[in-house]
XYZ file of C-alpha atoms in Angstrom:
476
model
C 204.724 -89.727 -90.452
C 205.764 -88.510 -86.985
C 206.066 -91.305 -84.424
C 205.801 -91.318 -80.633
C 205.703 -93.840 -77.821
C 202.401 -92.499 -76.481
C 199.853 -90.040 -77.828
C 197.450 -88.593 -75.259
C 194.255 -86.860 -76.354
C 193.152 -84.129 -73.976
C 195.372 -81.790 -71.986
C 193.221 -81.494 -68.895
C 194.448 -82.542 -65.455
C 194.394 -86.255 -66.322
C 196.211 -85.939 -69.642
C 198.842 -83.528 -68.332
C 199.501 -85.657 -65.244
C 199.849 -88.798 -67.350
C 202.237 -87.098 -69.750
C 204.481 -86.012 -66.889
C 204.470 -89.491 -65.343
C 205.518 -91.045 -68.653
C 208.282 -88.487 -69.162
C 209.849 -89.455 -65.814
C 210.763 -92.693 -67.599
C 211.975 -91.047 -70.835
C 208.889 -92.017 -72.831
C 208.294 -89.938 -75.988
C 204.915 -88.287 -75.383
C 202.674 -86.060 -77.473
C 199.575 -84.481 -75.911
C 196.894 -83.279 -78.336
C 194.066 -80.948 -77.355
C 191.366 -79.663 -79.675
C 191.136 -76.316 -77.861
C 193.604 -73.644 -78.925
C 193.739 -72.286 -75.357
C 193.086 -73.888 -71.970
C 189.571 -73.377 -70.593
C 189.229 -69.987 -68.920
C 186.197 -70.776 -66.738
C 187.471 -70.230 -63.210
C 185.749 -73.054 -61.377
C 187.137 -73.661 -57.925
C 187.866 -77.335 -57.434
C 189.056 -79.228 -54.392
C 192.175 -81.363 -54.316
C 191.453 -84.100 -51.808
C 193.951 -85.775 -49.517
C 195.110 -88.540 -51.860
C 195.652 -86.121 -54.742
C 197.632 -83.813 -52.453
C 199.788 -86.787 -51.484
C 200.423 -87.582 -55.141
C 201.420 -83.967 -55.779
C 203.854 -84.189 -52.854
C 205.264 -87.449 -54.263
C 206.243 -85.618 -57.453
C 207.384 -82.325 -55.926
C 204.329 -80.386 -57.114
C 202.519 -79.676 -53.868
C 204.258 -76.396 -53.027
C 203.276 -75.009 -56.449
C 199.645 -75.934 -55.807
C 199.667 -74.476 -52.297
C 200.804 -71.102 -53.635
C 197.544 -70.798 -55.582
C 195.088 -72.559 -53.289
C 193.331 -72.186 -49.999
C 193.379 -74.877 -47.331
C 190.075 -75.991 -45.858
C 189.222 -78.636 -43.254
C 188.740 -82.131 -44.657
C 185.126 -82.399 -43.538
C 181.566 -81.629 -44.598
C 181.945 -83.159 -48.074
C 179.519 -86.058 -47.955
C 176.197 -84.794 -49.348
C 177.071 -81.378 -47.852
C 176.289 -82.714 -44.361
C 178.075 -80.256 -42.133
C 180.169 -82.427 -39.850
C 183.760 -81.614 -38.826
C 186.669 -83.617 -40.141
C 187.482 -86.590 -37.915
C 190.621 -86.186 -35.845
C 193.811 -87.992 -36.777
C 193.222 -88.747 -40.442
C 196.076 -90.933 -41.652
C 197.901 -88.389 -43.779
C 200.464 -85.628 -43.501
C 198.168 -83.638 -45.832
C 194.803 -84.003 -44.107
C 193.019 -81.003 -45.606
C 191.180 -79.919 -48.746
C 192.898 -77.490 -51.096
C 190.491 -75.181 -52.903
C 192.136 -74.076 -56.139
C 190.923 -72.772 -59.531
C 190.760 -75.595 -62.070
C 192.587 -73.584 -64.783
C 195.478 -73.168 -62.353
C 195.647 -76.929 -61.757
C 195.676 -77.529 -65.517
C 198.310 -74.852 -66.120
C 200.639 -76.121 -63.399
C 200.353 -79.737 -64.508
C 200.860 -78.804 -68.170
C 203.908 -76.697 -67.274
C 205.281 -79.634 -65.297
C 204.717 -82.015 -68.218
C 206.478 -79.653 -70.628
C 209.352 -79.081 -68.194
C 210.047 -82.810 -68.068
C 209.925 -83.062 -71.867
C 206.362 -83.726 -73.050
C 205.189 -82.130 -76.291
C 201.801 -80.392 -76.144
C 200.003 -79.436 -79.333
C 196.810 -77.393 -79.033
C 194.228 -76.864 -81.759
C 194.536 -80.481 -82.914
C 191.632 -82.908 -82.563
C 191.761 -86.661 -83.027
C 188.930 -87.771 -85.308
C 189.849 -91.404 -85.951
C 192.496 -94.047 -85.355
C 193.389 -97.621 -86.219
C 195.480 -99.995 -84.158
C 197.516 -103.034 -85.147
C 199.981 -105.366 -83.459
C 202.738 -102.752 -83.496
C 200.962 -99.509 -82.635
C 198.227 -96.992 -83.390
C 197.775 -94.700 -86.393
C 195.963 -91.517 -85.390
C 194.173 -89.205 -87.838
C 193.727 -85.538 -86.933
C 190.987 -83.135 -88.024
C 193.307 -81.519 -90.564
C 194.070 -84.869 -92.192
C 197.518 -85.311 -90.644
C 198.397 -88.828 -89.532
C 200.563 -89.663 -86.540
C 201.921 -92.948 -85.299
C 202.396 -94.117 -81.718
C 202.892 -97.338 -79.836
C 199.960 -96.521 -77.538
C 197.040 -94.072 -77.410
C 195.324 -92.809 -74.258
C 191.972 -91.045 -74.372
C 191.807 -88.335 -71.715
C 189.371 -86.392 -73.887
C 186.414 -85.967 -71.554
C 182.886 -87.232 -71.236
C 182.196 -87.029 -74.982
C 185.437 -88.880 -75.702
C 186.155 -89.487 -79.382
C 188.599 -92.224 -78.406
C 185.936 -94.098 -76.445
C 183.434 -93.793 -79.290
C 185.873 -94.988 -81.966
C 186.829 -97.906 -79.720
C 183.159 -98.802 -79.432
C 183.376 -99.120 -75.651
C 179.991 -98.992 -73.947
C 179.297 -96.163 -71.507
C 176.300 -97.400 -69.505
C 174.679 -95.516 -66.666
C 172.015 -92.890 -66.080
C 171.445 -89.781 -68.211
C 171.071 -86.341 -66.662
C 167.779 -85.779 -64.869
C 168.567 -82.401 -63.353
C 170.997 -79.567 -63.988
C 172.978 -77.125 -61.937
C 173.829 -73.610 -63.065
C 177.134 -72.178 -61.903
C 178.752 -68.837 -62.524
C 180.631 -65.854 -61.204
C 178.822 -62.515 -61.366
C 177.993 -59.384 -59.450
C 174.946 -59.036 -57.181
C 173.168 -55.868 -56.050
C 172.144 -56.975 -52.539
C 174.010 -56.361 -49.261
C 176.106 -59.334 -48.159
C 174.340 -59.819 -44.798
C 170.988 -59.988 -46.572
C 172.427 -62.499 -49.029
C 173.792 -64.669 -46.247
C 170.412 -64.780 -44.495
C 168.613 -65.749 -47.705
C 171.172 -68.437 -48.556
C 170.745 -69.974 -45.100
C 166.983 -69.990 -45.578
C 167.054 -71.499 -49.074
C 169.592 -74.189 -48.110
C 167.089 -75.592 -45.650
C 165.378 -76.979 -48.750
C 167.997 -76.847 -51.533
C 171.260 -78.187 -50.124
C 173.292 -77.501 -53.276
C 172.326 -73.821 -53.532
C 175.146 -71.478 -52.635
C 176.345 -67.905 -53.034
C 179.991 -67.415 -52.135
C 181.599 -63.949 -52.058
C 184.918 -63.381 -53.835
C 186.964 -60.211 -54.090
C 185.833 -57.042 -55.897
C 182.103 -57.650 -55.459
C 182.126 -60.926 -57.408
C 180.075 -63.891 -56.180
C 180.146 -67.522 -57.207
C 176.529 -68.644 -57.531
C 175.354 -72.279 -57.699
C 171.673 -72.820 -58.528
C 169.977 -76.250 -58.762
C 167.483 -76.644 -61.603
C 164.773 -79.290 -61.930
C 164.909 -81.014 -65.314
C 167.305 -80.739 -68.242
C 167.390 -77.857 -70.723
C 167.075 -78.328 -74.469
C 170.331 -76.549 -75.225
C 173.790 -77.840 -74.371
C 175.439 -74.425 -74.351
C 176.106 -72.196 -71.351
C 173.111 -70.490 -69.718
C 172.328 -66.822 -70.249
C 172.126 -64.208 -67.545
C 168.338 -64.306 -67.955
C 168.415 -68.065 -67.298
C 170.311 -67.418 -64.082
C 167.886 -64.723 -62.941
C 164.876 -66.901 -63.750
C 166.105 -69.888 -61.745
C 167.321 -67.739 -58.858
C 163.807 -66.293 -58.563
C 162.268 -69.770 -58.791
C 164.033 -71.127 -55.700
C 164.727 -67.990 -53.642
C 162.122 -65.450 -54.714
C 164.807 -62.980 -55.834
C 167.411 -62.651 -58.559
C 169.518 -60.499 -56.196
C 170.076 -57.969 -58.966
C 172.477 -60.333 -60.735
C 174.544 -58.617 -63.441
C 177.942 -58.453 -65.157
C 178.759 -62.201 -65.286
C 182.408 -63.226 -65.681
C 181.386 -66.692 -66.806
C 178.306 -68.929 -66.685
C 178.042 -72.674 -67.140
C 175.740 -75.618 -66.589
C 176.338 -79.265 -65.782
C 174.080 -82.271 -65.448
C 173.956 -85.229 -63.087
C 174.647 -88.000 -65.607
C 176.423 -90.994 -64.099
C 178.250 -93.368 -66.447
C 181.181 -95.800 -66.375
C 183.029 -97.232 -69.366
C 182.725 -100.986 -69.686
C 186.461 -101.271 -70.323
C 189.483 -99.042 -69.742
C 191.644 -100.780 -72.328
C 191.197 -102.287 -75.768
C 194.529 -103.486 -77.138
C 196.902 -100.528 -77.330
C 194.288 -97.910 -76.505
C 193.358 -96.780 -72.974
C 190.765 -94.519 -71.367
C 191.303 -92.326 -68.296
C 189.556 -89.501 -66.457
C 186.152 -88.327 -67.684
C 186.534 -90.420 -70.835
C 186.163 -93.439 -68.546
C 183.714 -92.172 -65.920
C 181.374 -89.247 -65.261
C 179.226 -88.383 -62.275
C 177.755 -85.323 -60.554
C 180.308 -83.110 -58.778
C 178.869 -83.808 -55.319
C 181.799 -84.511 -53.017
C 184.278 -83.045 -55.516
C 185.762 -86.378 -56.582
C 185.886 -86.170 -60.399
C 189.117 -84.294 -61.061
C 190.821 -86.247 -58.278
C 189.687 -89.568 -59.722
C 191.186 -88.675 -63.107
C 194.531 -87.569 -61.669
C 194.704 -90.824 -59.728
C 193.933 -92.800 -62.912
C 196.947 -91.132 -64.521
C 199.179 -91.982 -61.582
C 198.151 -95.620 -61.746
C 198.598 -95.970 -65.504
C 201.711 -93.874 -66.063
C 204.405 -96.073 -64.543
C 202.842 -99.258 -65.916
C 202.695 -97.978 -69.487
C 206.245 -96.652 -69.153
C 207.409 -100.066 -67.918
C 205.905 -101.698 -71.002
C 207.620 -99.224 -73.307
C 210.958 -99.493 -71.499
C 210.767 -103.284 -71.870
C 210.716 -104.451 -68.264
C 206.975 -104.730 -67.568
C 205.911 -108.120 -66.231
C 203.285 -109.955 -68.242
C 199.777 -108.695 -67.417
C 201.031 -105.508 -65.678
C 199.034 -103.311 -68.078
C 195.911 -105.343 -67.287
C 196.132 -104.249 -63.647
C 195.218 -100.692 -64.670
C 191.614 -101.609 -65.414
C 191.534 -104.264 -62.692
C 192.503 -101.678 -60.058
C 190.889 -98.467 -61.266
C 187.529 -99.694 -62.604
C 186.335 -100.842 -59.120
C 187.496 -97.528 -57.634
C 185.344 -95.627 -60.145
C 182.408 -97.955 -59.441
C 182.660 -97.035 -55.775
C 182.873 -93.310 -56.539
C 179.788 -93.522 -58.762
C 177.884 -95.371 -56.060
C 178.766 -92.951 -53.270
C 177.863 -90.071 -55.598
C 174.490 -91.651 -56.354
C 173.913 -91.963 -52.617
C 174.859 -88.332 -52.050
C 172.504 -87.160 -54.790
C 169.634 -89.021 -53.134
C 170.504 -87.350 -49.843
C 170.280 -83.946 -51.545
C 166.728 -84.615 -52.744
C 163.852 -82.556 -51.340
C 161.519 -85.565 -51.252
C 160.300 -86.707 -47.793
C 161.992 -90.137 -47.927
C 165.505 -88.930 -48.794
C 165.129 -86.084 -46.286
C 164.349 -88.642 -43.566
C 167.398 -90.713 -44.541
C 169.520 -87.549 -44.517
C 168.394 -86.732 -40.970
C 169.229 -90.276 -39.865
C 172.685 -90.222 -41.505
C 173.360 -86.815 -39.983
C 172.822 -88.403 -36.559
C 174.961 -91.440 -37.419
C 177.836 -89.207 -38.523
C 178.166 -88.072 -34.921
C 179.821 -91.459 -34.439
C 183.496 -91.039 -35.303
C 183.663 -94.379 -37.152
C 180.873 -93.380 -39.549
C 182.198 -89.887 -40.209
C 185.733 -91.208 -40.697
C 184.610 -93.941 -43.104
C 182.774 -91.478 -45.331
C 185.604 -88.916 -45.373
C 188.201 -91.595 -46.141
C 186.003 -92.748 -49.018
C 185.588 -89.252 -50.487
C 189.287 -88.404 -50.139
C 190.427 -91.794 -51.573
C 192.724 -92.705 -48.696
C 190.690 -95.857 -48.007
C 191.615 -97.542 -51.323
C 193.089 -101.019 -51.075
C 193.956 -102.625 -54.384
C 193.479 -106.382 -54.504
C 196.989 -107.844 -54.609
C 195.817 -111.229 -53.362
C 196.534 -112.816 -49.996
C 198.580 -110.713 -47.634
C 198.547 -108.340 -44.649
C 195.937 -105.589 -44.505
C 198.503 -102.936 -45.434
C 199.323 -104.701 -48.700
C 197.593 -102.892 -51.542
C 197.091 -99.701 -49.534
C 198.955 -96.457 -50.028
C 201.647 -95.440 -47.557
C 201.331 -92.030 -45.967
C 204.244 -89.609 -45.999
C 206.617 -90.386 -43.124
C 209.897 -89.074 -41.774
C 213.059 -90.988 -42.615
C 216.669 -90.290 -41.778
C 217.058 -89.067 -45.379
C 214.089 -86.678 -45.212
C 210.374 -86.953 -45.917
C 209.549 -90.154 -47.769
C 207.547 -88.423 -50.499
C 210.480 -86.144 -51.259
C 212.425 -89.290 -52.167
C 209.798 -90.440 -54.692
C 209.964 -87.541 -57.157
C 211.451 -89.679 -59.954
C 208.548 -92.129 -60.084
C 210.578 -95.230 -59.216
C 209.739 -98.093 -56.906
C 211.266 -98.173 -53.446
C 212.237 -100.782 -50.865
C 211.912 -99.190 -47.427
C 214.099 -101.502 -45.378
C 214.292 -101.371 -41.590
C 216.117 -104.732 -41.408
C 219.208 -103.548 -43.324
C 219.577 -107.121 -44.631
C 217.589 -107.027 -47.861
C 218.626 -106.122 -51.407
C 217.140 -104.988 -54.719
C 220.189 -106.081 -56.733
C 219.018 -106.749 -60.274
C 216.237 -104.150 -60.021
C 218.271 -101.099 -58.979
C 217.627 -99.484 -62.374
C 213.934 -99.180 -61.431
C 213.721 -99.612 -57.630
C 215.487 -97.524 -54.974
C 216.665 -99.065 -51.682
C 216.239 -96.973 -48.540
C 217.650 -98.541 -45.380
C 216.421 -96.892 -42.194
C 215.828 -98.857 -38.976
C 214.165 -95.759 -37.477
C 211.487 -95.316 -40.188
C 208.016 -94.992 -38.630
C 206.264 -97.852 -40.398
C 204.519 -100.853 -38.876
C 206.548 -103.388 -40.843
C 210.178 -104.579 -40.916
C 210.380 -103.804 -44.630
C 207.993 -102.889 -47.420
C 208.104 -102.508 -51.179
C 206.431 -99.454 -52.694
C 205.213 -99.194 -56.270
C 205.845 -95.875 -58.064
C 202.264 -94.822 -57.218
C 202.954 -95.190 -53.501
C 200.947 -98.388 -52.918
C 202.473 -101.167 -50.819
C 203.290 -104.193 -52.965
C 204.904 -106.329 -50.253
C 205.694 -106.439 -46.525
C 208.010 -108.872 -44.766
C 211.556 -109.932 -43.944
C 212.455 -112.775 -46.334
C 214.630 -111.999 -49.356
C 213.141 -114.860 -51.364
C 209.614 -113.537 -50.829
C 210.770 -110.013 -51.706
C 212.382 -111.310 -54.895
C 209.084 -112.909 -55.921
C 207.256 -109.607 -55.506
C 209.974 -107.589 -57.194
C 209.563 -109.860 -60.205
C 205.780 -109.611 -60.046
C 205.720 -105.808 -60.163
C 209.059 -104.814 -61.698
C 209.823 -107.637 -64.097
C 212.881 -109.807 -64.439
C 216.149 -108.659 -62.911
C 218.974 -107.416 -65.080
C 221.868 -109.815 -65.384
């Protein structure tokens, strides 16, 4: 029976990112995906600021930028068209529009380059865990053994179901049709009709691509009986229902539908089995947070699981994954629920939308909502400490180069302006950067591998306490 340190089910963005993070620490990783080929549906997704920062921290951002299109970091919240607030606290304060298959391909290539094994056409159907590991059974009867299992296998997660973890929330009440197809109406006429329809249906859109192709998004009241993709006739029918025209729609490249179900797993971990990405949380795509939330789950879990496998994880470190990420998902689900209400055509929600539109003229309101959507407002609860503790550190200039360029290996870092501190005993897992000129509002700070600030101060004894808390006991 083949044995691994970690088996990951699902090679989407979350699974591929997690595999790469584990491989930075020489963890033996196998990624299983039931599909023989990656999904070919060319949905354009948005990488928000925090995800762009994480890509920069691992040397992946330039690859993403080659295939994406930068957009201003504004107008996300419930599609209320307000500009991005000035001076967002990031060196990457923009949205990157990029096809989802490209994100998956680049992350999978990165995972393979750093040594992960990816096996497609293999589905996990069952597993059993014991004190030493997890035995996984595949659809062809093969059994595999690993120390840990992570379910990144989507909203219908087999791993979550076998675990018996509850997935409470609200079922879909309405659907949205999305596709790329050709239309037989002049573009100026289309633009005028879209503007008219969006007065009532805020999620309706027709976006021109090259070669006469349009991406069409059509809201639909209610939920269809079938779970499969819509037909071209379905598209035409619902286009006529809300706009009075089907615009001569023909020759679709792809068509899909998605609902507005909102659910959150009760737990992210049971013993040696974890959940991440859509296996742990689902919500409507309003605000474009889903893919980003999953990638950030992977970043949080990867170094902690690797620390456990490498033998230096402090007690309870793995428990901080759920403790930190579950509240983040709760907040995303709540802001998505709020956005969905603001997209309603009912008189009450429309009145609230008009009021919020006025309030967003205040910089503080607009900034708060954008920071929430882009995940740069997250502060993990590390207990008593300065406000910066628990927050992520933006990319800054140091005398050795950009900070994020120094974090590609997924290690911790002491950024030391005092030049009097030491990480002796932890140098196998924490780098020490001494730079009195570094542009940070602290004499010294300790960064976790995910870029969050674990400690700020000047005292070696206090630093030693926090090094032990996050990076285990020192080597002799």
